[in-house]
Coordinates of C-alpha atoms in Angstrom, one line a residue:
M1294 CA 11.0 10.1 5.7
P1295 CA 13.1 13.2 4.9
H1296 CA 16.3 13.5 7.0
L1297 CA 15.4 16.7 8.7
Q1298 CA 11.9 15.4 9.6
A1299 CA 13.6 12.3 11.1
Q1300 CA 16.0 14.4 13.1
G1301 CA 13.1 16.5 14.4
L1302 CA 11.2 13.4 15.4
R1303 CA 14.2 12.0 17.3
A1304 CA 14.6 15.2 19.2
L1305 CA 10.9 15.4 20.1
Y1306 CA 10.9 11.8 21.2
N1307 CA 13.8 12.4 23.5
E1308 CA 12.0 15.4 25.0
S1309 CA 8.9 13.3 25.5
K1310 CA 10.9 10.6 27.4
T1311 CA 12.1 13.4 29.7
A1312 CA 8.5 14.6 30.2
Y1313 CA 7.3 11.0 30.8
E1314 CA 10.0 10.4 33.5
A1315 CA 9.0 13.7 35.2
Q1316 CA 5.3 12.7 35.0
D1317 CA 4.6 16.0 33.2
W1318 CA 1.6 14.6 31.3
D1319 CA 0.7 17.9 29.6
S1320 CA 4.1 18.1 28.0
F1321 CA 4.1 14.4 27.3
K1322 CA 0.8 14.7 25.4
N1323 CA 1.7 17.9 23.5
L1324 CA 5.1 16.5 22.4
N1325 CA 3.5 13.3 21.1
L1326 CA 0.8 15.3 19.3
E1327 CA 3.6 17.3 17.7
M1328 CA 5.4 14.1 16.6
L1329 CA 2.1 12.9 15.0
G1330 CA 2.2 16.0 12.9
I1331 CA 5.5 14.7 11.5
H1332 CA 4.7 11.0 11.4
P1333 CA 0.9 10.5 11.6
S1334 CA 0.9 6.7 11.7
H1335 CA 3.8 5.8 14.0
P1336 CA 2.4 3.1 16.3
T1337 CA 4.6 3.9 19.3
I1338 CA 3.7 7.6 19.1
L1339 CA 0.0 6.8 18.8
Y1340 CA 0.2 4.5 21.7
N1341 CA 2.1 7.0 23.9
T1342 CA -0.4 9.7 22.9
G1343 CA -3.2 7.4 24.2
I1344 CA -1.2 6.9 27.4
A1345 CA -0.8 10.6 27.9
Y1346 CA -4.5 11.2 27.6
G1347 CA -5.1 8.3 30.0
K1348 CA -2.8 9.8 32.6
K1349 CA -4.8 13.0 32.3
G1350 CA -8.0 11.1 33.0
Q1351 CA -9.4 11.4 29.4
Q1352 CA -10.2 7.7 28.8
D1353 CA -12.2 8.3 25.6
S1354 CA -9.1 9.9 23.9
L1355 CA -7.0 7.0 25.3
I1356 CA -9.3 4.5 23.6
H1357 CA -9.3 6.5 20.4
Y1358 CA -5.5 6.3 20.0
I1359 CA -5.0 2.7 21.3
N1360 CA -7.8 1.6 18.9
K1361 CA -5.8 3.1 16.0
V1362 CA -2.8 1.0 17.0
L1363 CA -4.9 -2.1 17.4
S1364 CA -6.4 -1.6 14.0
W1365 CA -2.9 -1.8 12.6
N1366 CA -1.5 -4.4 15.0
A1367 CA -4.0 -6.6 16.7
E1368 CA -1.1 -8.5 18.3
L1369 CA -0.4 -5.5 20.6
D1370 CA 0.3 -6.6 24.2
L1371 CA -2.3 -4.9 26.5
A1372 CA -0.5 -6.0 29.7
D1373 CA 1.4 -2.7 29.9
A1374 CA 2.2 -1.2 33.3
D1375 CA 0.9 2.2 32.3
L1376 CA -2.4 0.8 31.1
K1377 CA -2.7 -1.2 34.3
A1378 CA -2.1 1.9 36.4
I1379 CA -4.8 3.8 34.5
D1380 CA -7.3 1.0 34.5
I1381 CA -8.5 1.2 38.1
D1382 CA -11.8 -0.6 37.6
S1383 CA -10.8 -3.0 34.8
S1384 CA -13.4 -1.4 32.4
L1385 CA -10.6 -0.2 30.1
T1386 CA -9.1 -3.6 29.8
S1387 CA -12.4 -5.1 28.7
Q1388 CA -13.0 -2.4 26.1
L1389 CA -9.5 -2.7 24.6
S1390 CA -9.7 -6.5 24.7
A1391 CA -12.9 -6.3 22.7
L1392 CA -11.2 -4.1 20.1
K1393 CA -8.3 -6.5 19.9
E1394 CA -10.7 -9.4 19.3
K1395 CA -12.5 -7.4 16.6
Y1396 CA -9.4 -6.8 14.6
S1397 CA -8.1 -10.4 15.1
L1398 CA -11.3 -12.0 13.8
K1399 CA -10.9 -14.3 10.9
I1400 CA -12.7 -12.9 7.8
E1401 CA -12.6 -14.6 4.5
H1402 CA -14.5 -13.4 1.4
G1403 CA -12.0 -14.5 -1.2
K1404 CA -11.1 -17.9 -2.7
D1405 CA -7.9 -19.1 -4.3
L1406 CA -8.3 -19.0 -8.1
L1407 CA -4.8 -20.1 -9.2
K1408 CA -1.8 -21.9 -7.6
L1409 CA 1.3 -21.1 -9.7
N1410 CA 4.1 -23.6 -9.2
G1411 CA 7.6 -22.3 -9.6
N1412 CA 10.2 -20.0 -8.2
Y1413 CA 8.3 -16.7 -8.9
H1414 CA 7.8 -13.5 -7.1
F1415 CA 4.7 -11.9 -8.5
E1416 CA 3.9 -8.2 -7.6
D1417 CA 1.1 -7.0 -9.9
L1418 CA -1.4 -8.6 -12.2
V1419 CA -4.0 -7.8 -14.9
R1420 CA -6.6 -10.1 -16.4
I1421 CA -7.1 -10.2 -20.2
G1422 CA -9.5 -12.8 -21.4
D1423 CA -8.6 -16.2 -19.9
D1424 CA -5.1 -15.1 -19.0
F1425 CA -3.4 -13.2 -16.2
Y1426 CA -0.3 -11.2 -17.0
L1427 CA 1.9 -10.8 -13.9
T1428 CA 5.1 -8.9 -13.1
D1429 CA 7.8 -11.3 -11.8
V1430 CA 10.3 -9.3 -9.6
L1431 CA 12.6 -12.2 -9.0
N1432 CA 13.0 -13.5 -12.6
K1433 CA 12.7 -9.9 -14.1
A1434 CA 10.0 -11.0 -16.4
I1435 CA 6.4 -10.7 -17.5
I1436 CA 4.6 -14.0 -17.0
K1437 CA 1.3 -15.2 -18.5
A1438 CA -0.8 -17.6 -16.5
N1439 CA -3.9 -19.3 -17.9
T1440 CA -7.0 -19.3 -15.6
N1441 CA -8.2 -22.7 -16.9
S1442 CA -5.0 -24.7 -16.8
S1443 CA -2.7 -22.7 -14.4
D1444 CA 0.0 -23.1 -17.1
T1445 CA 2.6 -20.3 -17.1
T1446 CA 4.7 -19.0 -19.9
M1447 CA 7.3 -16.3 -20.0
V1448 CA 6.3 -13.4 -22.3
K1449 CA 9.5 -11.4 -22.0
R1450 CA 12.5 -11.1 -19.7
F1451 CA 14.3 -7.9 -18.8
S1452 CA 17.5 -6.7 -17.1
L1453 CA 15.5 -4.9 -14.5
S1454 CA 12.5 -6.0 -12.4
P1455 CA 8.9 -5.3 -13.6
L1456 CA 6.8 -4.0 -10.7
S1457 CA 3.4 -2.6 -11.8
L1458 CA 1.3 -3.0 -14.9
V1459 CA -1.9 -2.0 -16.6
A1460 CA -3.6 -3.1 -19.8
D1461 CA -3.9 -0.8 -22.7
D1462 CA -7.4 0.1 -24.0
D1463 CA -7.1 -2.4 -26.9
Q1464 CA -6.2 -5.3 -24.5
K1465 CA -3.4 -6.2 -26.9
T1466 CA -0.6 -4.5 -25.1
V1467 CA 0.3 -3.8 -21.5
W1468 CA 2.3 -1.0 -19.9
F1469 CA 4.5 -1.8 -17.0
S1470 CA 7.2 -0.2 -14.9
L1471 CA 10.8 -1.4 -14.6
S1472 CA 13.1 -0.7 -11.7
A1473 CA 16.4 -2.0 -10.3
V1474 CA 15.1 -3.2 -6.9
L1475 CA 17.1 -6.4 -6.4
H1476 CA 20.8 -6.7 -5.6
S1477 CA 22.1 -9.7 -7.5
M1478 CA 25.0 -10.7 -9.7
Q1479 CA 23.3 -9.1 -12.6
Y1480 CA 22.7 -5.9 -10.7
V1481 CA 24.4 -2.9 -12.2
I1482 CA 25.0 0.1 -9.9
E1483 CA 24.3 2.5 -12.8
H1484 CA 20.7 1.2 -12.8
Q1485 CA 20.1 2.1 -9.2
Y1486 CA 16.9 4.1 -8.8
K1487 CA 16.3 4.2 -12.5
S1488 CA 12.7 3.6 -13.6
H1489 CA 11.2 3.0 -17.0
L1490 CA 7.8 2.5 -18.5
V1491 CA 7.6 -0.2 -21.2
N1492 CA 4.8 -1.0 -23.7
L1493 CA 4.7 -4.7 -24.5
D1494 CA 2.8 -6.6 -27.2
I1495 CA 1.4 -9.5 -25.2
K1496 CA 1.1 -11.8 -28.3
T1497 CA 4.6 -11.3 -29.7
G1498 CA 6.5 -10.3 -26.6
E1499 CA 7.9 -7.3 -28.4
A1500 CA 8.7 -4.2 -26.4
L1501 CA 7.1 -1.5 -28.5
S1502 CA 8.4 1.5 -26.6
R1503 CA 10.3 2.5 -23.5
I1504 CA 10.1 5.8 -21.6
T1505 CA 12.7 6.7 -19.0
L1506 CA 11.5 8.4 -15.8
P1507 CA 13.5 10.7 -13.5
D1508 CA 16.4 9.5 -11.4
S1509 CA 15.8 8.4 -7.8
S1510 CA 12.4 6.8 -8.6
I1511 CA 10.9 3.4 -8.0
V1512 CA 7.5 3.2 -9.7
G1513 CA 5.3 0.8 -7.9
S1514 CA 1.9 1.6 -9.3
I1515 CA 0.5 3.0 -12.6
Q1516 CA -2.8 3.9 -14.2
L1517 CA -3.6 4.7 -17.8
V1518 CA -6.1 7.4 -18.4
N1519 CA -6.8 9.1 -21.8
D1520 CA -3.4 8.2 -23.3
K1521 CA -1.5 9.3 -20.2
I1522 CA 0.1 7.2 -17.5
Y1523 CA -0.1 8.3 -13.9
A1524 CA 2.7 6.7 -11.9
T1525 CA 3.7 6.9 -8.2
S1526 CA 7.2 6.7 -6.9
S1527 CA 8.0 5.2 -3.6
K1528 CA 11.6 6.4 -3.5
I1529 CA 10.7 10.1 -3.5
P1530 CA 7.1 11.1 -3.0
E1531 CA 6.5 12.1 -6.6
L1532 CA 3.7 11.5 -9.1
Y1533 CA 4.5 11.4 -12.7
V1534 CA 2.3 12.2 -15.7
V1535 CA 3.5 10.6 -18.9
D1536 CA 2.2 11.2 -22.4
V1537 CA 2.3 7.8 -24.1
N1538 CA 1.7 9.2 -27.6
Q1539 CA 4.6 11.7 -27.3
K1540 CA 6.6 9.0 -25.3
Q1541 CA 7.8 11.5 -22.7
L1542 CA 7.3 12.7 -19.2
E1543 CA 4.8 15.6 -19.2
R1544 CA 4.9 16.7 -15.6
T1545 CA 6.2 15.7 -12.1
Y1546 CA 4.2 16.5 -9.0
N1547 CA 6.1 16.6 -5.8
I1548 CA 3.8 15.4 -3.0
Q1549 CA 5.5 17.4 -0.3
E1550 CA 3.2 16.2 2.5
G1551 CA 3.7 12.6 1.4
F1552 CA 6.2 9.9 2.4
N1553 CA 6.1 6.8 0.3
L1554 CA 3.6 6.7 -2.5
Q1555 CA 2.2 3.3 -3.5
G1556 CA -1.1 2.4 -5.2
I1557 CA -2.9 4.7 -7.6
A1558 CA -6.4 4.4 -8.9
Y1559 CA -8.8 6.5 -11.1
D1560 CA -12.5 7.1 -10.8
P1561 CA -13.9 8.0 -14.3
K1562 CA -17.2 9.2 -12.9
T1563 CA -15.8 12.0 -10.7
E1564 CA -12.6 12.2 -12.7
R1565 CA -10.5 11.9 -9.5
V1566 CA -7.2 10.2 -8.9
F1567 CA -6.7 8.3 -5.7
V1568 CA -3.2 7.6 -4.3
A1569 CA -2.1 5.5 -1.3
D1570 CA 0.8 6.6 0.9
Y1571 CA 2.4 4.1 3.1
I1572 CA 2.5 6.5 6.1
R1573 CA -0.3 9.0 5.6
G1574 CA -3.1 6.9 4.1
I1575 CA -5.0 8.0 1.0
F1576 CA -5.5 11.3 -0.9
H1577 CA -7.6 12.1 -3.9
A1578 CA -7.5 15.0 -6.4
P1579 CA -9.2 16.1 -9.6
I1580 CA -7.2 14.7 -12.5
S1581 CA -7.2 18.2 -14.0
N1582 CA -5.4 19.6 -10.9
L1583 CA -3.4 17.1 -8.8
E1584 CA -2.3 20.0 -6.6
D1585 CA -5.8 20.2 -5.1
R1586 CA -5.4 17.2 -2.8
T1587 CA -7.8 16.0 -0.1
W1588 CA -6.5 13.4 2.4
V1589 CA -9.1 10.8 3.6
N1590 CA -9.7 10.7 7.4
T1591 CA -10.7 7.4 8.9
P1592 CA -11.1 8.2 12.7
N1593 CA -11.4 4.6 13.8
Y1594 CA -8.9 2.9 11.6
L1595 CA -5.2 3.4 10.9
L1596 CA -4.6 3.6 7.1
K1597 CA -1.0 2.6 7.3
G1598 CA 1.0 0.3 5.0
L1599 CA -1.5 0.6 2.1
D1600 CA -0.1 -0.9 -1.1
G1601 CA -2.6 -1.9 -3.8
L1602 CA -5.5 0.5 -4.4
Q1603 CA -8.5 0.3 -6.7
V1604 CA -11.8 2.2 -7.2
I1605 CA -14.9 0.2 -6.9
D1606 CA -17.2 3.1 -7.4
S1607 CA -17.2 6.9 -6.6
K1608 CA -17.8 6.2 -2.9
T1609 CA -15.9 2.9 -2.5
L1610 CA -12.2 1.9 -2.6
V1611 CA -10.5 -1.5 -2.1
A1612 CA -6.9 -1.6 -0.7
S1613 CA -4.3 -4.1 0.4
Q1614 CA -2.6 -3.5 3.7
Y1615 CA 1.1 -4.5 3.8
N1616 CA 2.8 -5.5 7.0
S1617 CA -0.3 -5.1 9.2
R1618 CA -1.0 -7.8 11.8
P1619 CA -3.1 -9.6 10.6
K1620 CA -2.6 -9.2 6.9
R1621 CA -5.7 -7.6 5.3
I1622 CA -7.7 -6.5 2.3
L1623 CA -9.9 -3.5 3.1
R1624 CA -13.0 -1.9 1.6
I1625 CA -13.2 1.8 2.3
H1626 CA -16.5 3.6 2.2
L1627 CA -16.2 7.3 1.6
E1628 CA -18.6 10.1 2.6
Y1629 CA -20.1 12.4 0.1
K1630 CA -17.1 14.7 -0.4
G1631 CA -14.5 12.0 0.3
N1632 CA -13.0 13.8 3.3
N1633 CA -13.9 11.0 5.7
G1634 CA -14.3 7.3 5.4
T1635 CA -15.0 4.1 7.3
V1636 CA -13.1 0.8 6.9
E1637 CA -14.5 -2.7 6.4
L1638 CA -12.3 -5.8 6.5
L1639 CA -12.9 -7.9 3.4
E1640 CA -10.1 -10.4 4.2
N1641 CA -8.5 -10.6 7.6
H1642 CA -5.9 -13.1 8.8
I1643 CA -4.6 -13.8 5.2
E1644 CA -2.7 -17.0 5.7
S1645 CA 0.5 -16.7 3.8
S1646 CA 4.2 -16.3 4.4
G1647 CA 4.4 -13.3 2.0
E1648 CA 2.4 -10.1 1.8
P1649 CA -0.6 -8.9 -0.3
T1650 CA 0.4 -6.2 -2.8
N1651 CA -1.2 -4.7 -5.9
L1652 CA -4.9 -5.4 -6.8
H1653 CA -6.8 -5.8 -10.1
I1654 CA -10.5 -5.3 -10.7
D1655 CA -12.1 -6.8 -13.8
S1656 CA -15.1 -5.7 -15.8
A1657 CA -17.4 -7.9 -13.6
G1658 CA -16.2 -6.1 -10.5
D1659 CA -14.2 -9.0 -9.1
V1660 CA -11.0 -8.2 -7.1
F1661 CA -7.9 -10.2 -7.8
Y1662 CA -4.7 -10.1 -5.7
I1663 CA -1.6 -12.1 -4.8
P1664 CA -1.8 -12.8 -1.1
N1665 CA 1.8 -14.0 -0.8
S1666 CA 4.0 -11.7 -2.8
A1667 CA 7.5 -13.0 -1.9
W1668 CA 9.2 -10.0 -0.3
T1669 CA 9.9 -12.2 2.7
M1670 CA 12.5 -14.2 0.7
Y1671 CA 15.0 -11.4 0.6
S1672 CA 17.7 -10.3 3.0
G1673 CA 17.7 -6.7 4.4
D1674 CA 19.7 -5.4 1.3
L1675 CA 17.2 -7.1 -1.1
K1676 CA 19.3 -10.1 -2.0
P1677 CA 17.3 -13.3 -2.7
E1678 CA 19.0 -15.3 0.0
K1679 CA 16.2 -16.6 2.2
P1680 CA 14.1 -19.7 1.3
H1681 CA 11.4 -19.0 -1.2
P1682 CA 8.0 -18.9 0.6
G1683 CA 6.5 -21.3 -1.9
D1684 CA 4.0 -21.3 -4.8
Q1685 CA 2.4 -18.0 -5.7
T1686 CA -1.4 -17.7 -5.5
V1687 CA -3.9 -15.6 -7.3
R1688 CA -7.0 -15.0 -5.1
R1689 CA -10.4 -13.6 -6.1
I1690 CA -13.0 -11.7 -4.1
R1691 CA -16.5 -11.5 -5.7
L1692 CA -17.6 -8.2 -4.4
S1693 CA -21.2 -8.9 -5.7
D1694 CA -21.3 -11.6 -3.0
V1695 CA -20.1 -9.4 -0.2
K1696 CA -22.8 -7.3 1.5
K1697 CA -22.0 -3.6 2.0

């Protein structure tokens, strides 16, 4: 979040505490709504907004905001003194408890496809024939894993960490992003926040070309469309368009209303680009005009912490949700114009010590993902000091078997 926005949020929060202590519920509500204009998915602010409406006797609005929090964190403690004071006849508690149970329900539509033994940290994957190609953040390498044998081989090692990748149209090369994200003995300060796109021959391991992206960028997701790579930066909310034939950056879009851009996907039928933002959710725009952005509204679900994003069809997306409780894979059904959507849980209570990240969809429409990407093994300053969470897994969801 930009510094000035964070300062404004802190000032408003302090004002809201004063209003709360004075039991000035109109001011408390309005200040929290103003804060949501700055940070639309902050769980504490959403919760306090619900309490403000509850104090004013508007229980439907209270349930709306608390539901949003529960959809992100089903472990929320409902034994709050403010909720108890509002819930005179215990009907509120029963409604919120039912929502908590709904978002805590174990849902499992996927199955483990590969167990990959070794000290890896896989972030993204693409399937080509019988092999997966995976970005290994820890070992700074592209790894090949065979679907039949689970054998792994190192295709190429680099001085920076590969993060996201996509197969070229000929299925003979992959494009992937490189960034300096880990602090280690090999970390060079001059590499900090430098990102590159690399084209790799998957048979020979030869790096065919490298394109340098702007400073202060960490590219976490890429899509290849008509000889152009569309790449999102999580360091600064920017979207890059790169001409792979000219091997140069064509244009940078500053997503001023964004915070932390993650997954990017493309729908060839409607020629729209979809982008996930860690704070705001999802926007889409015509590929011909990425300034014409529409943010998807999901009234009954908090689209926070989205990481991987893929298009199933023009009205359906699939996304991974990072740091939610429980860990999840979502299917998002869009209305006709894509302004509004509803959320379905494809996987809920993913049992892993890591986090689900990027997604891959093959030609059959199956979704593949890594449920235990090993970000939990690092210290706060991204040094690999904690115990490795274990073998990495590739999991598959056959969408044809999941009723809509």
